[in-house]
C-alpha cells in the first residue's frame, strides 16, 4: 500500500475516533444534538471509517511484517486471531448502525458483546507478548528493556480485564433496549469505602499510570541508542513531555482543581478525554521521529512507524467507553480498536527490539573480529598503517555481511546497521586496537 495513502487514512481515522471519544465523554451534555439526524449521521460516518480503517490497518500490518510473521509462529497466530476479532467487531458495529437506522433503537447486548470481545482479545495479545518477551529474557538476562516491556504488557492486561468486567457490569444495569428517549447516566466513580469494587478500582488507576510510565521508560531505554540521530536534547525532551502532560490529569484526583459550573465541568471532561490521547500521540511521535532517521533501512523504519501508529491508536481506544450506552453509542468504534492497536504495538516493538538486539550482537561480532585479526598491525610500518587498516577492514566486511544476513534469515527482521555503518565501525575497532598496541 502507498505510504502517503495509508498516512492519510490513518490521520482521518484518528481524527474521527478522537471526535467520537470526546463526544462519548460528554454525551449527557449533548443529548439533543446526538439524537438529531445530524448526530446519527455523524455516528454512521464514524462507523464507516471504523470498517474501512480496520481492513486497511490489517492489510498494512501484513504487508510490512510478512517476514516476521513467516518466522514467528506466535505472532502469526496473533495476527490471524486479531483479524478474526476485528472482523467480528466490524459486524457488531454494523448491527448497531442498522438497528439505529431502521428501528430507531439498539440492543445493549451488542455493547456487552463489544465490551467482552475487544478488551479480552487485547488481553490475549498482551499475555502472548509477555510470554514471548519472558522466553527472550531467559536467554538474554542483560536485556532490561525486555523486562520493562514485559511488566508494562502484564499491567496492561489487568487494565483491559478490569475495563471489560466494569463495562459489562454497568451495561447489565441498563435497559435492554436503548432509544433516543433513554436517560444518559454515567457509571458512578465512587463505591462503598473499603469495598472490593473500590479496591479493584484503585488498583486499576494505579496500574494504568504505572503502565504508561513503564511504556515510556522502556521506549526511552530502547531508543536511546538512536538518540544522536535526532539530537540527545530533543530526544529527552520528547520523552519527558508525554509524562508531564499525562500527569496533569492528577489535578482532579488530588483535589487541586474542582469544576464548579456546568460549563467548567463540560470543558474539564473534554480536557480529560483528550489528556490520555495527547499523551499517547506524544509518545508515538518519539517513535515516529526516530523512524524518520532510518530511511536507508526501510524494514526497521516500518517497524518503528507501526509502533508509533499503534501507540496513537491505543491512546484513543483507551480514552473511549461504551458503558454509558447513550443514543447513539458514541465511543464504540474507537473502543473496538483495542485489539488491533495492541497488536500493532506488540509486533512493532518486538521487531524493532529484535533488530536493535541484532545490531548489538553484530557490533560485538565486529569487535571480536577486529581483535582476533589485530596481529597484522604489528608487522607494518606507520606509513603503511592507514592503507593496511582500510584493506583489512574490507576483508573483514565480507564476514560481517555474511553474519548479518544469517541473523536476518533466522529472525526475519532486518538490521538497522547499514553497510556504511559496518565499514566505519570496523575502521574504528581496528584503529582502537592499534592505539592500544602502540601504548603498550
Short mmCIF file of C-alpha atoms in Angstrom, two decimals, residues 7-423:
data_model
loop_
_atom_site.label_atom_id
_atom_site.label_comp_id
_atom_site.label_asym_id
_atom_site.label_seq_id
_atom_site.Cartn_x
_atom_site.Cartn_y
_atom_site.Cartn_z
CA UNK A 7 -0.95 8.08 6.42
CA UNK A 8 -3.98 9.95 5.04
CA UNK A 9 -6.36 7.14 6.05
CA UNK A 10 -4.71 6.79 9.48
CA UNK A 11 -4.85 10.54 10.16
CA UNK A 12 -8.51 10.70 9.12
CA UNK A 13 -9.33 7.69 11.32
CA UNK A 14 -7.59 9.23 14.36
CA UNK A 15 -9.45 12.50 13.83
CA UNK A 16 -12.87 10.80 13.72
CA UNK A 17 -12.07 8.40 16.59
CA UNK A 18 -10.85 11.29 18.77
CA UNK A 19 -14.01 13.23 17.97
CA UNK A 20 -16.07 10.18 18.87
CA UNK A 21 -14.24 9.70 22.18
CA UNK A 22 -14.78 13.34 23.17
CA UNK A 23 -18.48 13.21 22.28
CA UNK A 24 -18.79 9.97 24.24
CA UNK A 25 -17.30 11.67 27.29
CA UNK A 26 -19.89 14.47 27.24
CA UNK A 27 -22.92 12.62 25.84
CA UNK A 28 -25.09 13.76 28.75
CA UNK A 29 -24.46 17.38 27.69
CA UNK A 30 -25.26 16.67 24.02
CA UNK A 31 -28.42 14.54 24.13
CA UNK A 32 -30.40 16.78 21.79
CA UNK A 33 -27.53 17.09 19.28
CA UNK A 34 -26.61 13.38 19.35
CA UNK A 35 -30.17 12.15 18.79
CA UNK A 36 -30.76 14.57 15.91
CA UNK A 37 -30.44 13.39 12.27
CA UNK A 38 -27.06 15.13 12.11
CA UNK A 39 -25.82 13.34 15.24
CA UNK A 40 -26.95 9.94 13.94
CA UNK A 41 -25.39 10.68 10.53
CA UNK A 42 -22.08 11.55 12.19
CA UNK A 43 -22.18 8.29 14.18
CA UNK A 44 -22.84 6.35 10.97
CA UNK A 45 -19.94 8.14 9.27
CA UNK A 46 -17.57 7.28 12.15
CA UNK A 47 -18.73 3.66 11.98
CA UNK A 48 -17.95 3.59 8.25
CA UNK A 49 -14.47 4.99 9.00
CA UNK A 50 -14.01 2.18 11.53
CA UNK A 51 -14.93 -0.51 8.98
CA UNK A 52 -12.63 0.89 6.28
CA UNK A 53 -9.69 1.62 8.60
CA UNK A 54 -9.88 -1.83 10.22
CA UNK A 55 -9.42 -3.52 6.85
CA UNK A 56 -6.72 -1.06 5.75
CA UNK A 57 -4.74 -1.45 9.00
CA UNK A 58 -4.85 -5.25 8.80
CA UNK A 59 -3.57 -5.21 5.22
CA UNK A 60 -0.87 -2.68 6.10
CA UNK A 61 0.36 -4.76 9.05
CA UNK A 62 0.56 -7.89 6.91
CA UNK A 63 2.41 -6.12 4.11
CA UNK A 64 5.26 -4.77 6.27
CA UNK A 65 5.61 -7.74 8.67
CA UNK A 66 5.39 -10.63 6.21
CA UNK A 67 8.94 -11.81 7.02
CA UNK A 68 8.33 -11.53 10.77
CA UNK A 69 5.06 -13.48 10.54
CA UNK A 70 6.75 -16.15 8.48
CA UNK A 71 9.45 -16.68 11.14
CA UNK A 72 7.36 -16.28 14.31
CA UNK A 73 4.56 -18.78 14.89
CA UNK A 74 3.26 -16.85 17.92
CA UNK A 75 2.97 -13.54 16.07
CA UNK A 76 1.39 -15.30 13.10
CA UNK A 77 -1.28 -16.84 15.35
CA UNK A 78 -1.85 -13.45 16.99
CA UNK A 79 -2.28 -11.78 13.61
CA UNK A 80 -4.98 -14.18 12.45
CA UNK A 81 -6.71 -14.11 15.85
CA UNK A 82 -6.67 -10.30 15.79
CA UNK A 83 -8.02 -10.29 12.22
CA UNK A 84 -10.95 -12.58 13.14
CA UNK A 85 -11.69 -10.48 16.23
CA UNK A 86 -11.59 -7.21 14.28
CA UNK A 87 -13.96 -8.55 11.63
CA UNK A 88 -16.31 -9.71 14.40
CA UNK A 89 -16.25 -6.23 15.93
CA UNK A 90 -17.00 -4.76 12.49
CA UNK A 91 -20.08 -7.00 12.34
CA UNK A 92 -21.25 -5.82 15.79
CA UNK A 93 -20.91 -2.13 14.90
CA UNK A 94 -22.69 -2.63 11.57
CA UNK A 95 -25.51 -4.31 13.52
CA UNK A 96 -25.75 -1.28 15.84
CA UNK A 97 -25.92 1.11 12.87
CA UNK A 98 -28.60 -0.99 11.14
CA UNK A 99 -30.76 -1.12 14.29
CA UNK A 100 -30.43 2.64 14.88
CA UNK A 101 -31.17 3.46 11.24
CA UNK A 102 -34.16 1.16 10.76
CA UNK A 103 -35.60 0.74 14.27
CA UNK A 104 -34.52 4.00 15.99
CA UNK A 105 -33.21 1.84 18.84
CA UNK A 106 -30.46 -0.68 19.57
CA UNK A 107 -29.85 -3.62 21.89
CA UNK A 108 -27.37 -3.29 24.75
CA UNK A 109 -26.44 -6.91 24.07
CA UNK A 110 -24.34 -5.62 21.18
CA UNK A 111 -22.46 -3.29 23.53
CA UNK A 112 -21.96 -6.10 26.06
CA UNK A 113 -20.51 -8.31 23.31
CA UNK A 114 -18.17 -5.48 22.25
CA UNK A 115 -17.13 -4.89 25.87
CA UNK A 116 -16.25 -8.57 26.20
CA UNK A 117 -14.57 -9.23 22.84
CA UNK A 118 -12.46 -6.09 22.33
CA UNK A 119 -10.62 -5.92 25.71
CA UNK A 120 -10.30 -9.70 26.13
CA UNK A 121 -8.64 -10.06 22.74
CA UNK A 122 -6.32 -7.21 23.70
CA UNK A 123 -5.53 -9.13 26.92
CA UNK A 124 -4.73 -12.22 24.85
CA UNK A 125 -2.33 -10.16 22.70
CA UNK A 126 -0.61 -8.71 25.78
CA UNK A 127 -0.28 -12.10 27.52
CA UNK A 128 1.24 -13.78 24.45
CA UNK A 129 3.59 -10.83 24.00
CA UNK A 130 4.65 -11.09 27.66
CA UNK A 131 5.36 -14.82 27.25
CA UNK A 132 7.44 -14.15 24.14
CA UNK A 133 9.46 -11.49 25.96
CA UNK A 134 9.92 -13.69 29.04
CA UNK A 135 11.34 -16.51 26.90
CA UNK A 136 13.61 -13.95 25.23
CA UNK A 137 14.75 -12.59 28.60
CA UNK A 138 15.71 -16.10 29.77
CA UNK A 139 18.38 -16.21 27.06
CA UNK A 140 19.45 -12.59 27.40
CA UNK A 141 19.21 -11.58 31.05
CA UNK A 142 21.06 -8.31 30.47
CA UNK A 143 18.26 -7.02 28.24
CA UNK A 144 16.44 -4.94 30.85
CA UNK A 145 14.31 -3.22 28.23
CA UNK A 146 12.67 -6.60 27.59
CA UNK A 147 11.85 -6.88 31.29
CA UNK A 148 10.38 -3.36 31.35
CA UNK A 149 8.09 -4.06 28.39
CA UNK A 150 7.08 -7.42 29.90
CA UNK A 151 5.93 -5.64 33.06
CA UNK A 152 4.16 -2.95 31.02
CA UNK A 153 2.26 -5.50 28.93
CA UNK A 154 1.33 -7.51 32.04
CA UNK A 155 -0.10 -4.40 33.71
CA UNK A 156 -1.94 -3.52 30.51
CA UNK A 157 -3.58 -6.94 30.59
CA UNK A 158 -5.06 -6.13 34.02
CA UNK A 159 -6.25 -2.72 32.77
CA UNK A 160 -8.11 -4.39 29.90
CA UNK A 161 -9.60 -7.11 32.12
CA UNK A 162 -10.91 -4.50 34.55
CA UNK A 163 -12.27 -2.41 31.67
CA UNK A 164 -14.15 -5.40 30.28
CA UNK A 165 -15.65 -6.53 33.59
CA UNK A 166 -16.60 -2.99 34.69
CA UNK A 167 -18.19 -2.20 31.32
CA UNK A 168 -20.21 -5.42 31.25
CA UNK A 169 -21.35 -4.89 34.84
CA UNK A 170 -22.51 -1.34 34.12
CA UNK A 171 -24.25 -2.34 30.88
CA UNK A 172 -26.23 -5.11 32.58
CA UNK A 173 -27.81 -2.41 34.75
CA UNK A 174 -29.00 -0.52 31.66
CA UNK A 175 -32.27 -1.09 29.81
CA UNK A 176 -32.03 -3.98 27.29
CA UNK A 177 -33.19 -1.58 24.55
CA UNK A 178 -31.79 1.95 24.15
CA UNK A 179 -33.88 4.61 22.41
CA UNK A 180 -33.49 8.38 21.88
CA UNK A 181 -35.60 8.88 25.00
CA UNK A 182 -33.33 6.72 27.21
CA UNK A 183 -31.63 8.57 30.05
CA UNK A 184 -27.87 9.05 29.76
CA UNK A 185 -26.30 8.09 33.08
CA UNK A 186 -22.57 7.66 33.58
CA UNK A 187 -21.30 4.89 35.89
CA UNK A 188 -20.55 6.17 39.37
CA UNK A 189 -16.87 6.86 40.03
CA UNK A 190 -17.27 6.14 43.72
CA UNK A 191 -18.21 2.98 45.55
CA UNK A 192 -18.61 1.95 49.15
CA UNK A 193 -15.45 2.61 51.20
CA UNK A 194 -13.23 -0.46 51.68
CA UNK A 195 -15.39 -2.50 49.32
CA UNK A 196 -13.89 -4.99 46.86
CA UNK A 197 -15.09 -2.83 43.97
CA UNK A 198 -13.27 0.20 45.36
CA UNK A 199 -10.11 -1.87 45.86
CA UNK A 200 -10.07 -3.08 42.24
CA UNK A 201 -10.90 0.43 41.03
CA UNK A 202 -7.90 1.86 42.92
CA UNK A 203 -5.67 -0.90 41.58
CA UNK A 204 -6.90 -0.06 38.08
CA UNK A 205 -5.97 3.62 38.44
CA UNK A 206 -2.53 2.76 39.82
CA UNK A 207 -1.93 0.10 37.17
CA UNK A 208 -2.95 2.39 34.28
CA UNK A 209 -0.49 5.06 35.47
CA UNK A 210 2.31 2.55 36.13
CA UNK A 211 1.75 1.02 32.68
CA UNK A 212 2.19 4.39 30.96
CA UNK A 213 5.37 5.11 32.95
CA UNK A 214 6.86 1.69 32.16
CA UNK A 215 5.96 2.00 28.48
CA UNK A 216 7.59 5.43 28.36
CA UNK A 217 10.69 4.20 30.25
CA UNK A 218 11.04 1.11 28.07
CA UNK A 219 10.73 3.20 24.91
CA UNK A 220 13.39 5.63 26.16
CA UNK A 221 15.81 2.81 27.04
CA UNK A 222 15.26 1.03 23.73
CA UNK A 223 15.52 4.12 21.52
CA UNK A 224 18.34 5.93 23.35
CA UNK A 225 20.77 4.03 21.10
CA UNK A 226 19.46 6.16 18.23
CA UNK A 227 19.13 9.46 20.12
CA UNK A 228 22.17 11.03 18.39
CA UNK A 229 20.30 10.80 15.09
CA UNK A 230 17.75 13.41 16.21
CA UNK A 231 19.86 15.06 18.92
CA UNK A 232 20.08 13.97 22.56
CA UNK A 233 18.42 17.10 23.95
CA UNK A 234 15.46 16.78 21.57
CA UNK A 235 15.21 13.07 22.34
CA UNK A 236 14.92 13.55 26.13
CA UNK A 237 12.51 16.48 25.76
CA UNK A 238 10.26 14.20 23.69
CA UNK A 239 10.50 11.56 26.44
CA UNK A 240 9.64 13.93 29.30
CA UNK A 241 6.80 15.91 27.70
CA UNK A 242 4.34 12.94 27.48
CA UNK A 243 4.87 12.10 31.16
CA UNK A 244 4.37 15.74 32.21
CA UNK A 245 1.19 16.03 30.17
CA UNK A 246 -0.18 12.67 31.30
CA UNK A 247 0.39 13.52 34.99
CA UNK A 248 -1.65 16.73 34.65
CA UNK A 249 -4.84 14.67 34.96
CA UNK A 250 -3.93 14.20 38.64
CA UNK A 251 -5.19 17.74 39.27
CA UNK A 252 -8.67 16.34 39.80
CA UNK A 253 -7.58 13.21 41.68
CA UNK A 254 -5.58 15.30 44.17
CA UNK A 255 -8.39 17.80 44.61
CA UNK A 256 -6.30 20.66 43.23
CA UNK A 257 -8.98 21.60 40.72
CA UNK A 258 -12.72 21.01 41.11
CA UNK A 259 -15.07 22.26 38.36
CA UNK A 260 -17.86 24.35 39.87
CA UNK A 261 -20.17 25.26 36.98
CA UNK A 262 -21.72 23.18 34.20
CA UNK A 263 -19.55 24.95 31.66
CA UNK A 264 -16.36 24.23 33.64
CA UNK A 265 -17.42 20.61 34.04
CA UNK A 266 -18.07 20.30 30.29
CA UNK A 267 -14.67 21.78 29.43
CA UNK A 268 -12.91 19.62 32.02
CA UNK A 269 -14.46 16.43 30.63
CA UNK A 270 -13.24 17.37 27.15
CA UNK A 271 -9.77 18.01 28.59
CA UNK A 272 -9.86 14.66 30.41
CA UNK A 273 -10.87 12.87 27.21
CA UNK A 274 -8.03 14.48 25.27
CA UNK A 275 -5.43 14.10 28.03
CA UNK A 276 -4.61 10.42 27.54
CA UNK A 277 -4.92 10.75 23.77
CA UNK A 278 -2.38 13.57 23.55
CA UNK A 279 -0.03 11.67 25.90
CA UNK A 280 -0.17 8.68 23.55
CA UNK A 281 0.30 10.90 20.49
CA UNK A 282 3.41 12.47 22.02
CA UNK A 283 4.85 9.04 22.82
CA UNK A 284 4.05 7.86 19.30
CA UNK A 285 5.79 10.97 17.97
CA UNK A 286 9.00 9.82 19.67
CA UNK A 287 8.96 6.55 17.69
CA UNK A 288 7.96 8.40 14.53
CA UNK A 289 10.87 10.86 14.85
CA UNK A 290 13.40 8.04 15.32
CA UNK A 291 11.89 6.07 12.44
CA UNK A 292 12.42 9.01 10.05
CA UNK A 293 16.19 8.66 10.59
CA UNK A 294 16.04 5.01 9.43
CA UNK A 295 15.18 5.71 5.79
CA UNK A 296 18.14 3.71 4.41
CA UNK A 297 16.71 0.67 6.23
CA UNK A 298 13.06 0.55 5.25
CA UNK A 299 12.13 -2.53 7.29
CA UNK A 300 13.29 -1.11 10.65
CA UNK A 301 11.74 2.24 9.75
CA UNK A 302 8.41 0.49 9.15
CA UNK A 303 8.61 -1.37 12.48
CA UNK A 304 9.01 1.90 14.36
CA UNK A 305 6.29 3.54 12.26
CA UNK A 306 3.96 0.63 13.11
CA UNK A 307 4.69 1.03 16.81
CA UNK A 308 4.03 4.78 16.68
CA UNK A 309 0.72 4.21 14.87
CA UNK A 310 -0.26 1.60 17.47
CA UNK A 311 0.54 3.89 20.41
CA UNK A 312 -1.59 6.70 19.00
CA UNK A 313 -4.46 4.35 18.16
CA UNK A 314 -4.32 2.69 21.60
CA UNK A 315 -4.44 6.06 23.36
CA UNK A 316 -7.68 6.87 21.51
CA UNK A 317 -9.15 3.42 22.17
CA UNK A 318 -8.44 3.53 25.92
CA UNK A 319 -9.96 7.03 26.17
CA UNK A 320 -13.29 5.67 24.90
CA UNK A 321 -16.07 3.92 26.78
CA UNK A 322 -19.22 2.07 25.85
CA UNK A 323 -20.75 1.57 29.30
CA UNK A 324 -22.68 4.86 29.08
CA UNK A 325 -24.97 3.35 26.43
CA UNK A 326 -26.09 6.70 25.06
CA UNK A 327 -28.09 7.02 21.84
CA UNK A 328 -26.23 6.57 19.56
CA UNK A 329 -23.36 4.84 21.44
CA UNK A 330 -20.51 7.22 20.67
CA UNK A 331 -17.21 5.56 21.64
CA UNK A 332 -17.93 2.04 20.43
CA UNK A 333 -15.87 2.37 17.21
CA UNK A 334 -12.69 3.68 18.83
CA UNK A 335 -13.12 1.27 21.78
CA UNK A 336 -13.21 -1.59 19.26
CA UNK A 337 -9.70 -0.66 18.11
CA UNK A 338 -8.16 -2.09 21.32
CA UNK A 339 -7.10 -5.47 19.81
CA UNK A 340 -5.70 -4.04 16.59
CA UNK A 341 -3.79 -1.20 18.27
CA UNK A 342 -2.35 -3.62 20.85
CA UNK A 343 -1.14 -5.93 18.10
CA UNK A 344 0.44 -3.04 16.17
CA UNK A 345 2.43 -2.05 19.27
CA UNK A 346 3.47 -5.63 20.04
CA UNK A 347 4.69 -6.56 16.57
CA UNK A 348 6.32 -3.14 16.11
CA UNK A 349 8.18 -3.28 19.43
CA UNK A 350 9.13 -6.94 19.00
CA UNK A 351 10.54 -6.35 15.53
CA UNK A 352 12.34 -3.14 16.46
CA UNK A 353 13.77 -4.66 19.67
CA UNK A 354 14.94 -7.74 17.76
CA UNK A 355 16.64 -5.50 15.18
CA UNK A 356 18.36 -3.48 17.91
CA UNK A 357 19.47 -6.69 19.65
CA UNK A 358 20.93 -7.90 16.35
CA UNK A 359 22.77 -4.59 15.98
CA UNK A 360 24.38 -5.03 19.39
CA UNK A 361 25.40 -8.61 18.62
CA UNK A 362 26.72 -7.56 15.22
CA UNK A 363 28.81 -4.78 16.73
CA UNK A 364 30.22 -7.25 19.26
CA UNK A 365 30.97 -9.65 16.39
CA UNK A 366 32.83 -6.87 14.57
CA UNK A 367 34.81 -6.04 17.71
CA UNK A 368 35.77 -9.68 18.21
CA UNK A 369 36.86 -9.98 14.57
CA UNK A 370 38.97 -6.84 14.88
CA UNK A 371 40.71 -8.11 18.00
CA UNK A 372 41.26 -11.57 16.52
CA UNK A 373 42.94 -10.12 13.43
CA UNK A 374 44.91 -7.39 15.18
CA UNK A 375 48.22 -9.23 14.81
CA UNK A 376 48.77 -7.89 11.31
CA UNK A 377 49.14 -4.36 12.72
CA UNK A 378 52.43 -5.14 14.41
CA UNK A 379 54.06 -6.22 11.13
CA UNK A 380 53.65 -2.98 9.20
CA UNK A 381 55.23 0.43 9.36
CA UNK A 382 53.46 3.60 10.43
CA UNK A 383 53.44 5.00 6.87
CA UNK A 384 51.51 2.00 5.60
CA UNK A 385 49.15 1.79 8.59
CA UNK A 386 46.11 3.65 7.23
CA UNK A 387 46.20 1.83 3.89
CA UNK A 388 46.54 -1.57 5.58
CA UNK A 389 43.75 -0.84 8.05
CA UNK A 390 41.42 0.05 5.18
CA UNK A 391 42.38 -3.11 3.29
CA UNK A 392 41.84 -5.29 6.36
CA UNK A 393 38.52 -3.64 7.06
CA UNK A 394 37.44 -4.53 3.53
CA UNK A 395 38.40 -8.18 4.09
CA UNK A 396 36.51 -8.40 7.39
CA UNK A 397 33.49 -6.61 5.95
CA UNK A 398 32.53 -9.65 3.89
CA UNK A 399 32.49 -11.83 7.02
CA UNK A 400 30.36 -9.27 8.86
CA UNK A 401 27.88 -9.03 5.98
CA UNK A 402 27.52 -12.82 5.95
CA UNK A 403 26.86 -12.81 9.71
CA UNK A 404 24.31 -10.03 9.26
CA UNK A 405 22.46 -11.96 6.55
CA UNK A 406 22.40 -15.08 8.74
CA UNK A 407 20.88 -13.14 11.67
CA UNK A 408 18.22 -11.61 9.42
CA UNK A 409 17.40 -15.00 7.93
CA UNK A 410 16.87 -16.54 11.37
CA UNK A 411 14.69 -13.73 12.74
CA UNK A 412 13.06 -12.47 9.55
CA UNK A 413 13.89 -8.95 10.76
CA UNK A 414 16.33 -6.59 9.10
CA UNK A 415 19.19 -4.95 10.97
CA UNK A 416 19.33 -1.19 11.28
CA UNK A 417 23.11 -1.20 10.72
CA UNK A 418 23.86 -0.22 7.14
CA UNK A 419 26.87 -1.17 5.02
CA UNK A 420 28.43 2.23 5.59
CA UNK A 421 28.00 1.81 9.37
CA UNK A 422 29.76 -1.56 9.21
CA UNK A 423 32.73 -0.08 7.35
#
